[in-house]
Short mmCIF file of C-alpha atoms in Angstrom, two decimals:
data_model
loop_
_atom_site.label_atom_id
_atom_site.label_comp_id
_atom_site.label_asym_id
_atom_site.label_seq_id
_atom_site.Cartn_x
_atom_site.Cartn_y
_atom_site.Cartn_z
CA UNK A 50 53.97 103.96 105.10
CA UNK A 51 56.18 102.60 107.84
CA UNK A 52 59.90 102.45 107.18
CA UNK A 53 61.74 99.19 107.88
CA UNK A 54 62.80 98.86 111.50
CA UNK A 55 66.36 99.89 112.32
CA UNK A 56 68.70 97.19 113.56
CA UNK A 57 68.60 98.62 117.07
CA UNK A 58 65.40 100.55 117.80
CA UNK A 59 64.61 102.35 121.04
CA UNK A 60 64.82 100.06 124.08
CA UNK A 61 62.52 100.47 127.08
CA UNK A 62 61.96 98.47 130.23
CA UNK A 63 58.94 97.93 132.48
CA UNK A 64 60.00 97.32 136.07
CA UNK A 65 63.58 96.36 136.92
CA UNK A 66 65.86 95.40 134.01
CA UNK A 67 67.44 91.98 133.79
CA UNK A 68 68.44 91.39 130.19
CA UNK A 69 68.75 95.12 129.53
CA UNK A 70 70.62 95.97 132.72
CA UNK A 71 73.30 98.56 131.96
CA UNK A 72 71.63 99.83 128.79
CA UNK A 73 71.14 103.19 130.52
CA UNK A 74 74.91 103.48 131.00
CA UNK A 75 76.41 102.60 127.61
CA UNK A 76 75.28 101.75 124.10
CA UNK A 77 77.14 98.42 124.15
CA UNK A 78 78.38 96.47 127.12
CA UNK A 79 81.94 95.41 126.38
CA UNK A 80 83.43 92.67 128.52
CA UNK A 81 84.72 94.98 131.27
CA UNK A 82 81.43 96.87 131.57
CA UNK A 83 79.47 93.61 131.32
CA UNK A 84 81.33 92.20 134.34
CA UNK A 85 80.85 95.44 136.29
CA UNK A 86 77.10 95.38 135.62
CA UNK A 87 76.37 91.64 135.93
CA UNK A 88 79.30 90.31 137.97
CA UNK A 89 81.29 87.10 137.50
CA UNK A 90 79.73 83.76 136.62
CA UNK A 91 80.71 80.39 138.06
CA UNK A 92 80.64 77.24 135.91
CA UNK A 93 77.97 74.59 136.50
CA UNK A 94 77.73 70.87 135.85
CA UNK A 95 75.26 69.50 133.34
CA UNK A 96 72.90 68.33 136.10
CA UNK A 97 73.08 71.71 137.87
CA UNK A 98 72.38 73.61 134.67
CA UNK A 99 69.45 71.37 133.71
CA UNK A 100 67.96 71.76 137.20
CA UNK A 101 68.38 75.53 136.97
CA UNK A 102 66.54 75.56 133.64
CA UNK A 103 63.75 73.47 135.13
CA UNK A 104 63.49 75.55 138.31
CA UNK A 105 63.22 78.79 136.34
CA UNK A 106 60.78 77.22 133.84
CA UNK A 107 62.99 78.27 130.96
CA UNK A 108 61.43 77.75 127.55
CA UNK A 109 62.94 78.70 124.21
CA UNK A 110 62.35 82.33 123.27
CA UNK A 111 62.57 81.84 119.51
CA UNK A 112 58.93 80.92 118.98
CA UNK A 113 58.65 77.17 119.55
CA UNK A 114 58.86 77.48 123.34
CA UNK A 115 60.51 74.08 123.94
CA UNK A 116 61.68 73.44 127.55
CA UNK A 117 65.41 74.18 127.68
CA UNK A 118 66.21 71.71 130.43
CA UNK A 119 64.74 68.83 128.44
CA UNK A 120 66.72 69.85 125.37
CA UNK A 121 69.94 70.12 127.40
CA UNK A 122 69.50 66.62 128.85
CA UNK A 123 68.72 65.13 125.44
CA UNK A 124 71.94 66.53 123.97
CA UNK A 125 74.02 65.35 126.92
CA UNK A 126 72.54 61.84 126.82
CA UNK A 127 73.07 61.55 123.06
CA UNK A 128 76.68 62.72 123.36
CA UNK A 129 77.44 60.17 126.08
CA UNK A 130 75.67 57.35 124.26
CA UNK A 131 77.50 58.05 120.98
CA UNK A 132 80.82 58.97 122.56
CA UNK A 133 81.15 62.25 120.65
CA UNK A 134 81.55 65.88 121.67
CA UNK A 135 78.36 67.94 121.24
CA UNK A 136 78.10 71.36 119.59
CA UNK A 137 76.41 74.47 121.01
CA UNK A 138 74.72 76.86 118.58
CA UNK A 139 73.29 80.30 119.40
CA UNK A 140 70.52 81.08 116.93
CA UNK A 141 70.73 84.83 116.45
CA UNK A 142 69.30 84.65 112.93
CA UNK A 143 66.46 87.13 112.89
CA UNK A 144 65.14 87.32 109.34
CA UNK A 145 61.63 88.48 110.13
CA UNK A 146 61.10 92.21 109.42
CA UNK A 147 59.01 92.66 112.59
CA UNK A 148 61.56 91.16 115.04
CA UNK A 149 64.53 92.96 116.58
CA UNK A 150 64.83 91.64 120.16
CA UNK A 151 67.71 89.26 119.46
CA UNK A 152 69.44 91.84 117.30
CA UNK A 153 69.24 94.30 120.20
CA UNK A 154 70.79 91.78 122.59
CA UNK A 155 73.52 90.77 120.15
CA UNK A 156 74.40 94.40 119.49
CA UNK A 157 74.14 95.79 123.01
CA UNK A 158 74.66 92.83 125.40
CA UNK A 159 76.56 90.14 123.44
CA UNK A 160 78.43 88.90 126.50
CA UNK A 161 75.23 88.01 128.32
CA UNK A 162 74.35 85.66 125.45
CA UNK A 163 77.88 84.26 125.37
CA UNK A 164 77.71 83.69 129.13
CA UNK A 165 74.74 81.38 128.74
CA UNK A 166 76.17 79.62 125.71
CA UNK A 167 79.55 79.06 127.39
CA UNK A 168 77.82 77.74 130.52
CA UNK A 169 76.05 75.18 128.37
CA UNK A 170 79.20 74.34 126.40
CA UNK A 171 81.25 73.70 129.53
CA UNK A 172 78.46 71.70 131.18
CA UNK A 173 78.14 69.47 128.10
CA UNK A 174 81.84 69.21 127.38
CA UNK A 175 81.37 70.83 123.97
CA UNK A 176 84.44 71.90 122.01
CA UNK A 177 82.59 73.97 119.41
CA UNK A 178 80.46 77.10 119.82
CA UNK A 179 78.73 78.69 116.84
CA UNK A 180 76.79 81.96 116.77
CA UNK A 181 74.51 82.43 113.76
CA UNK A 182 73.62 86.02 112.82
CA UNK A 183 71.88 87.75 109.92
CA UNK A 184 73.03 91.38 109.94
CA UNK A 185 76.28 93.30 109.57
CA UNK A 186 75.86 95.01 112.93
CA UNK A 187 75.30 91.76 114.82
CA UNK A 188 78.22 90.05 113.11
CA UNK A 189 80.56 92.92 114.03
CA UNK A 190 79.35 92.94 117.64
CA UNK A 191 79.66 89.17 118.15
CA UNK A 192 83.09 88.97 116.53
CA UNK A 193 84.27 91.76 118.80
CA UNK A 194 82.82 89.99 121.85
CA UNK A 195 84.56 86.73 120.97
CA UNK A 196 87.84 88.60 120.51
CA UNK A 197 87.42 90.29 123.92
CA UNK A 198 87.24 86.83 125.47
CA UNK A 199 90.15 85.48 123.46
CA UNK A 200 87.89 83.02 121.64
CA UNK A 201 88.46 82.10 118.01
CA UNK A 202 88.21 79.20 115.57
CA UNK A 203 91.92 78.41 115.66
CA UNK A 204 92.98 74.83 116.14
CA UNK A 205 94.38 73.81 119.49
CA UNK A 206 91.96 75.82 121.61
CA UNK A 207 89.90 74.06 124.27
CA UNK A 208 86.81 75.64 122.73
CA UNK A 209 86.64 76.77 119.13
CA UNK A 210 84.14 79.57 118.53
CA UNK A 211 83.00 81.06 115.26
CA UNK A 212 80.33 83.26 113.72
CA UNK A 213 78.16 82.06 110.85
CA UNK A 214 76.38 84.64 108.71
CA UNK A 215 73.00 83.62 107.30
CA UNK A 216 70.89 85.53 104.76
CA UNK A 217 68.20 87.84 106.12
CA UNK A 218 65.33 85.55 105.20
CA UNK A 219 62.42 84.05 107.07
CA UNK A 220 63.56 80.46 106.54
CA UNK A 221 67.16 81.18 107.55
CA UNK A 222 66.24 81.28 111.24
CA UNK A 223 64.58 77.86 111.17
CA UNK A 224 66.59 75.48 113.36
CA UNK A 225 67.47 72.99 110.63
CA UNK A 226 68.49 75.82 108.27
CA UNK A 227 70.82 77.27 110.92
CA UNK A 228 72.38 73.84 111.53
CA UNK A 229 72.85 73.31 107.80
CA UNK A 230 74.52 76.72 107.46
CA UNK A 231 76.72 76.05 110.50
CA UNK A 232 77.91 72.89 108.79
CA UNK A 233 78.96 74.83 105.69
CA UNK A 234 75.84 74.29 103.61
CA UNK A 235 73.15 76.71 102.43
CA UNK A 236 70.94 78.35 105.05
CA UNK A 237 67.92 76.32 103.92
CA UNK A 238 65.92 73.57 105.60
CA UNK A 239 67.23 70.17 104.47
CA UNK A 240 63.78 68.77 103.67
CA UNK A 241 63.93 66.01 106.28
CA UNK A 242 63.07 66.13 109.94
CA UNK A 243 65.98 65.29 112.26
CA UNK A 244 66.36 66.01 115.95
CA UNK A 245 69.34 68.33 116.44
CA UNK A 246 69.89 66.76 119.86
CA UNK A 247 70.71 63.50 118.07
CA UNK A 248 72.33 64.71 114.85
CA UNK A 249 73.06 68.36 114.21
CA UNK A 250 76.18 70.20 113.07
CA UNK A 251 78.53 67.70 111.45
CA UNK A 252 76.28 64.88 112.64
CA UNK A 253 77.11 65.63 116.30
CA UNK A 254 74.46 66.13 119.01
CA UNK A 255 73.72 69.85 118.94
CA UNK A 256 72.22 72.20 121.51
CA UNK A 257 70.61 74.96 119.48
CA UNK A 258 68.61 77.69 121.13
CA UNK A 259 67.62 81.29 120.62
CA UNK A 260 69.89 84.17 121.65
CA UNK A 261 67.47 85.47 124.29
CA UNK A 262 67.19 81.97 125.79
CA UNK A 263 70.92 81.85 126.52
CA UNK A 264 70.79 85.38 127.95
CA UNK A 265 67.94 84.38 130.29
CA UNK A 266 69.98 81.37 131.41
CA UNK A 267 72.94 83.64 132.23
CA UNK A 268 70.74 85.97 134.30
CA UNK A 269 69.27 83.10 136.33
CA UNK A 270 72.69 81.48 136.84
CA UNK A 271 73.83 84.65 138.60
CA UNK A 272 70.78 85.46 140.72
CA UNK A 273 69.46 81.93 141.30
CA UNK A 274 66.08 80.43 140.40
CA UNK A 275 64.29 81.67 143.53
CA UNK A 276 65.11 85.32 142.91
CA UNK A 277 64.51 84.86 139.20
CA UNK A 278 60.97 83.62 139.92
CA UNK A 279 60.17 86.73 141.98
CA UNK A 280 59.65 88.54 138.66
CA UNK A 281 56.65 87.78 136.49
CA UNK A 282 54.05 85.03 136.73
CA UNK A 283 54.49 81.87 138.80
CA UNK A 284 53.73 79.76 135.73
CA UNK A 285 56.01 81.74 133.40
CA UNK A 286 58.54 83.59 135.56
CA UNK A 287 60.99 86.23 134.46
CA UNK A 288 60.88 88.86 131.77
CA UNK A 289 60.45 88.70 127.99
CA UNK A 290 61.67 90.92 125.20
CA UNK A 291 59.00 92.22 122.82
CA UNK A 292 59.39 94.08 119.53
CA UNK A 293 56.58 96.60 119.04
CA UNK A 294 56.00 98.06 115.59
CA UNK A 295 53.17 98.57 113.13
CA UNK A 296 50.82 101.43 114.00
CA UNK A 297 52.86 102.77 116.93
CA UNK A 298 54.32 106.20 117.52
CA UNK A 299 57.63 104.74 118.73
CA UNK A 300 58.79 101.36 117.43
CA UNK A 301 60.75 99.76 120.24
CA UNK A 302 62.07 96.68 121.94
CA UNK A 303 60.79 96.48 125.50
CA UNK A 304 61.76 94.18 128.37
CA UNK A 305 58.66 93.43 130.38
CA UNK A 306 57.82 91.00 133.19
CA UNK A 307 55.31 88.33 132.28
CA UNK A 308 51.85 89.17 133.58
CA UNK A 309 51.92 92.84 132.57
CA UNK A 310 48.71 93.79 130.68
CA UNK A 311 49.22 93.80 126.93
CA UNK A 312 47.23 97.03 126.74
CA UNK A 313 49.86 98.80 128.89
CA UNK A 314 52.71 97.66 126.65
CA UNK A 315 50.87 98.92 123.55
CA UNK A 316 50.23 102.28 125.22
CA UNK A 317 53.94 102.54 126.03
CA UNK A 318 54.72 102.42 122.31
CA UNK A 319 51.93 104.85 121.38
CA UNK A 320 49.59 102.36 119.72
CA UNK A 321 46.02 103.43 118.80
CA UNK A 322 43.71 103.35 121.84
CA UNK A 323 41.29 101.12 119.91
CA UNK A 324 43.29 99.09 117.39
CA UNK A 325 41.16 97.16 114.95
CA UNK A 326 43.61 94.30 115.32
CA UNK A 327 46.94 93.33 116.87
CA UNK A 328 49.17 90.76 115.20
CA UNK A 329 50.84 88.73 117.94
CA UNK A 330 53.84 86.49 117.38
CA UNK A 331 54.93 88.11 114.13
CA UNK A 332 54.21 87.02 110.57
CA UNK A 333 53.77 83.39 111.58
CA UNK A 334 51.44 84.47 114.39
CA UNK A 335 47.80 85.27 115.00
CA UNK A 336 45.60 88.37 115.00
CA UNK A 337 43.58 89.35 118.06
CA UNK A 338 40.97 92.11 118.37
CA UNK A 339 40.69 95.09 120.74
CA UNK A 340 38.53 93.16 123.22
CA UNK A 341 41.14 90.41 123.44
CA UNK A 342 43.87 93.03 123.95
CA UNK A 343 42.06 94.20 127.09
CA UNK A 344 41.86 90.63 128.38
CA UNK A 345 45.42 89.49 127.64
CA UNK A 346 48.60 89.79 129.65
CA UNK A 347 52.11 89.16 128.38
CA UNK A 348 52.53 85.39 128.56
CA UNK A 349 52.36 82.41 126.25
CA UNK A 350 49.31 80.97 128.00
CA UNK A 351 47.34 84.22 128.20
CA UNK A 352 47.87 85.13 124.56
CA UNK A 353 47.00 81.60 123.45
CA UNK A 354 43.78 81.77 125.51
CA UNK A 355 42.55 84.75 123.46
CA UNK A 356 43.65 83.26 120.14
CA UNK A 357 47.01 85.01 119.97
CA UNK A 358 50.60 83.82 120.18
CA UNK A 359 53.73 85.07 121.91
CA UNK A 360 55.97 83.41 119.31
CA UNK A 361 59.18 85.35 118.82
CA UNK A 362 57.80 88.34 120.71
CA UNK A 363 56.68 90.59 117.82
CA UNK A 364 53.56 92.67 118.57
CA UNK A 365 52.04 94.72 115.71
CA UNK A 366 48.85 96.76 116.13
CA UNK A 367 47.03 98.35 113.20
CA UNK A 368 44.70 101.33 113.44
CA UNK A 369 41.23 101.93 111.97
CA UNK A 370 42.53 103.91 108.99
CA UNK A 371 43.85 100.96 107.00
CA UNK A 372 42.35 97.88 105.35
CA UNK A 373 43.41 94.87 107.45
CA UNK A 374 43.03 92.49 104.52
CA UNK A 375 45.21 94.72 102.36
CA UNK A 376 47.83 94.83 105.12
CA UNK A 377 47.70 91.04 105.33
CA UNK A 378 48.07 90.77 101.54
CA UNK A 379 51.36 92.70 101.68
CA UNK A 380 52.63 90.24 104.29
CA UNK A 381 51.27 87.23 102.37
CA UNK A 382 53.13 88.35 99.24
CA UNK A 383 56.33 88.70 101.25
CA UNK A 384 55.85 85.26 102.85
CA UNK A 385 55.32 83.76 99.39
CA UNK A 386 58.56 85.35 98.18
CA UNK A 387 60.41 83.98 101.23
CA UNK A 388 59.89 80.39 100.10
CA UNK A 389 63.00 78.23 100.02
CA UNK A 390 61.69 76.77 96.75
CA UNK A 391 62.30 73.19 97.90
CA UNK A 392 58.82 71.74 98.39
CA UNK A 393 55.44 72.07 96.72
CA UNK A 394 53.47 73.51 99.66
CA UNK A 395 55.98 76.36 99.91
CA UNK A 396 56.96 76.75 96.25
CA UNK A 397 53.44 76.54 94.83
CA UNK A 398 51.04 76.77 97.76
CA UNK A 399 52.13 80.08 99.28
CA UNK A 400 52.07 82.06 96.00
CA UNK A 401 48.66 80.53 95.29
CA UNK A 402 47.44 81.54 98.75
CA UNK A 403 48.69 85.11 98.31
CA UNK A 404 47.02 85.17 94.91
CA UNK A 405 43.78 83.91 96.43
CA UNK A 406 43.76 86.73 98.96
CA UNK A 407 44.41 89.18 96.13
CA UNK A 408 41.49 87.67 94.18
CA UNK A 409 39.28 88.10 97.21
CA UNK A 410 40.26 91.74 97.66
CA UNK A 411 39.68 92.50 94.02
CA UNK A 412 36.13 91.30 93.60
CA UNK A 413 36.50 87.53 93.40
CA UNK A 414 33.47 87.00 95.64
CA UNK A 415 32.57 83.83 97.57
CA UNK A 416 34.37 81.60 95.06
CA UNK A 417 37.67 83.39 95.77
CA UNK A 418 37.12 83.00 99.52
CA UNK A 419 36.50 79.26 99.21
CA UNK A 420 39.55 78.85 96.96
CA UNK A 421 41.71 80.72 99.48
CA UNK A 422 40.50 78.56 102.35
CA UNK A 423 41.16 75.42 100.35
CA UNK A 424 44.72 76.28 99.41
CA UNK A 425 45.51 77.50 102.95
CA UNK A 426 44.31 74.21 104.37
CA UNK A 427 46.20 72.23 101.73
CA UNK A 428 49.67 73.51 102.68
CA UNK A 429 49.40 72.68 106.38
CA UNK A 430 51.69 69.96 107.69
CA UNK A 431 53.17 69.15 104.29
CA UNK A 432 56.21 71.39 104.07
CA UNK A 433 59.91 70.65 104.48
CA UNK A 434 59.99 73.20 107.31
CA UNK A 435 57.51 75.23 109.36
CA UNK A 436 57.29 78.16 106.93
CA UNK A 437 54.18 76.87 105.10
CA UNK A 438 52.47 76.07 108.41
CA UNK A 439 53.25 79.50 109.88
CA UNK A 440 52.13 81.29 106.73
CA UNK A 441 48.90 79.28 106.61
CA UNK A 442 48.29 80.11 110.26
CA UNK A 443 48.69 83.81 109.53
CA UNK A 444 46.24 83.67 106.60
CA UNK A 445 43.66 81.61 108.49
CA UNK A 446 43.88 84.05 111.41
CA UNK A 447 43.35 86.96 109.02
CA UNK A 448 40.15 85.42 107.69
CA UNK A 449 38.76 84.70 111.16
CA UNK A 450 39.79 87.98 112.80
CA UNK A 451 38.35 90.47 110.28
CA UNK A 452 34.98 89.00 109.42
CA UNK A 453 33.26 92.37 108.82
CA UNK A 454 35.94 93.47 106.38
CA UNK A 455 35.88 90.04 104.77
CA UNK A 456 32.15 90.29 104.22
CA UNK A 457 32.52 93.81 102.78
CA UNK A 458 35.06 92.59 100.21
CA UNK A 459 33.33 89.30 99.38
CA UNK A 460 29.74 90.54 99.22
CA UNK A 461 30.13 94.25 98.55
CA UNK A 462 32.45 96.73 96.94
CA UNK A 463 35.16 96.56 99.58
CA UNK A 464 35.71 98.09 103.02
CA UNK A 465 36.30 101.61 101.67
CA UNK A 466 39.74 102.01 103.22
CA UNK A 467 43.14 102.11 101.50
CA UNK A 468 46.05 99.91 102.50
CA UNK A 469 48.38 102.28 104.33
CA UNK A 470 51.26 99.83 104.73
CA UNK A 471 51.87 100.03 108.48
CA UNK A 472 53.31 96.53 108.89
CA UNK A 473 57.10 96.64 108.42
CA UNK A 474 58.60 94.84 105.45
CA UNK A 475 62.20 94.83 104.19
CA UNK A 476 63.43 98.02 102.56
CA UNK A 477 65.65 98.48 99.50
CA UNK A 478 68.78 97.56 101.46
CA UNK A 479 67.38 94.08 101.98
CA UNK A 480 67.79 93.45 98.27
CA UNK A 481 71.53 94.08 98.24
CA UNK A 482 72.43 90.55 99.29
CA UNK A 483 72.61 88.07 96.44
CA UNK A 484 71.13 85.38 98.64
CA UNK A 485 68.22 87.44 99.89
CA UNK A 486 64.79 87.45 98.29
CA UNK A 487 62.68 88.92 96.77
CA UNK A 488 64.79 90.03 93.81
CA UNK A 489 63.11 93.41 93.28
CA UNK A 490 61.61 92.30 89.94
CA UNK A 491 58.10 91.28 88.94
CA UNK A 492 56.52 89.55 85.99
CA UNK A 493 54.04 91.51 83.88
CA UNK A 494 51.86 90.67 80.89
CA UNK A 495 50.85 92.78 77.92
CA UNK A 496 47.24 91.63 77.69
CA UNK A 497 46.85 93.03 74.17
CA UNK A 498 49.37 90.40 72.99
CA UNK A 499 48.72 87.42 75.29
CA UNK A 500 47.07 84.47 73.54
CA UNK A 501 46.89 82.09 76.51
CA UNK A 502 49.44 79.55 75.28
CA UNK A 503 50.32 78.62 78.87
CA UNK A 504 54.02 77.91 78.31
CA UNK A 505 54.93 80.43 80.99
CA UNK A 506 52.88 78.56 83.60
CA UNK A 507 54.70 75.35 82.72
CA UNK A 508 58.13 76.96 83.11
CA UNK A 509 57.55 78.87 86.35
CA UNK A 510 54.38 77.54 88.05
CA UNK A 511 55.45 79.16 91.35
CA UNK A 512 54.66 82.59 89.90
CA UNK A 513 52.15 81.93 87.10
CA UNK A 514 49.05 79.78 87.02
CA UNK A 515 46.40 79.45 84.36
CA UNK A 516 43.18 81.18 85.32
CA UNK A 517 39.69 79.77 84.74
CA UNK A 518 39.40 81.81 81.53
CA UNK A 519 42.46 80.09 80.04
CA UNK A 520 44.80 83.05 80.48
CA UNK A 521 47.76 83.32 82.88
CA UNK A 522 47.36 84.81 86.33
CA UNK A 523 50.50 86.30 87.88
CA UNK A 524 51.59 86.25 91.50
CA UNK A 525 51.72 89.75 92.92
CA UNK A 526 54.86 88.90 94.90
CA UNK A 527 58.28 89.90 93.62
CA UNK A 528 60.26 87.25 91.76
CA UNK A 529 62.42 85.35 94.29
CA UNK A 530 66.11 85.36 93.43
CA UNK A 531 66.25 81.60 92.99
CA UNK A 532 63.49 81.83 90.34
CA UNK A 533 64.95 84.69 88.28
CA UNK A 534 66.50 82.35 85.74
CA UNK A 535 63.28 80.50 85.07
CA UNK A 536 61.28 83.72 85.00
CA UNK A 537 63.59 85.11 82.33
CA UNK A 538 63.34 81.82 80.39
CA UNK A 539 59.55 82.09 80.49
CA UNK A 540 59.83 85.59 79.02
CA UNK A 541 62.04 84.35 76.20
CA UNK A 542 59.80 81.37 75.46
CA UNK A 543 56.53 83.33 75.25
CA UNK A 544 55.33 82.83 71.61
CA UNK A 545 53.33 86.06 71.64
CA UNK A 546 56.10 88.15 73.30
CA UNK A 547 53.52 89.20 75.87
CA UNK A 548 55.48 88.41 79.04
CA UNK A 549 58.16 90.68 80.51
CA UNK A 550 60.15 91.25 83.68
CA UNK A 551 60.00 94.72 85.18
CA UNK A 552 61.26 96.44 88.31
CA UNK A 553 58.93 96.01 91.26
CA UNK A 554 57.90 99.08 93.27
CA UNK A 555 59.54 99.44 96.66
CA UNK A 556 56.19 99.15 98.41
CA UNK A 557 52.82 97.95 97.24
CA UNK A 558 50.53 100.84 96.36
CA UNK A 559 47.50 101.40 98.50
CA UNK A 560 44.47 99.41 97.45
CA UNK A 561 41.63 101.67 96.35
CA UNK A 562 38.28 101.27 98.06
CA UNK A 563 36.60 98.20 96.64
CA UNK A 564 39.76 96.63 95.27
CA UNK A 565 41.18 97.60 91.90
CA UNK A 566 42.81 95.54 89.19
CA UNK A 567 43.52 91.91 90.03
CA UNK A 568 47.15 91.06 90.74
CA UNK A 569 46.61 87.31 90.73
CA UNK A 570 43.19 86.54 89.45
CA UNK A 571 41.15 85.55 86.48
CA UNK A 572 43.58 86.71 83.81
CA UNK A 573 43.13 89.66 81.51
CA UNK A 574 41.00 91.81 83.82
#
């Protein structure tokens, strides 16, 4: 099984470095070395900066891909209209186990990110700069970088800058969750859709963008849009940072110009020559097959044309030795445990979807497949944030990408391959934070005692549902931290003393050929 990715994996570059310039000289570019490598940076007006973003076709690098120039103008216009100072937020929250590109930049080139953020702050007249991070190493690096520039959160400074630490969770990197955390609240989506450009941190117009986006802006501000566009595709100029993991010999972050064949990038990391699938865009992304890999180049448009997604730049191939549906089940269980617990589609729908995939793998047949498709469709567009949508996209892509394996599990005795566990998921250290989830515990039932009273399903429906035979069916995901209290109450309330909480294994065991015992299925087995 693959170990969790380190904070800063190996870094490679295809062509001439831009974001990673100087990485061959030192492990971390302090302010002096940063200026020697990149040179000084002149301030720009709001109009100049917006034109630069337009001329370089800068889109957000956090997954959504929103045009930066349009976002910058919207914040500036809202600030002028309302007569308030805007806020600039660098989103360095990287809670997905398959993503490390922003962590690499924050650890090794923090001043390049701060350059872009400070350009935007000065152009907008902002008096507050916030950098949101998820890991110890990134927090230490950013705090040191702010200190090197003499920036702090002390009153009386022209610009107050601070670091906000968010839990290492999938939902913590969502824009509204970052804004809520920056305002002193929990790092959770607020459950209502508001445009940050109108009302963000403290109700002020807020420019929030991904760490790599600000670094790209700083590069282009130095070399100019014309030279910037000499690299990569005309339609999507410049370079991108990709995190390659999964079935690769060398997990890495690579800076690559747009337009480079995806096949070449996979070969660079030692991926299988004929992967049975490549997950593009991370755990909210889409699977593509080996034929599509040969057709695709690194760009948003090219990957979308073959059914993939660039997203946050995570690329994860799997080889022929593992069951792709079993690999997807591990991710689906993790996504279900990452729920913020604030809305039904996330709190109930994602555990049900993970359970449906488990049913399918364990002999549920066509009925399990139809139930999985129904629940996946039901969560779309109904969540308080994009987590249910992204998770549903991942599951739908799994069903459409691996039709042969799907048929083998639905109509036969399985695909005959174990689940090796090549897709990276959080390790034991991830469980040390009180705010992180899953908790490391699971619910279990003694089927010799269970009488099907159903009280447990009433108390914690996110983790237990009543199966068609009248007995409880348990989610295979670990108990999220925010549900531990209710899970323990369900154990205490069980009239037959059949329910218990036990320590979850660090990794899911490999699925035997043809399935095995149901983890979330028809009940007693």
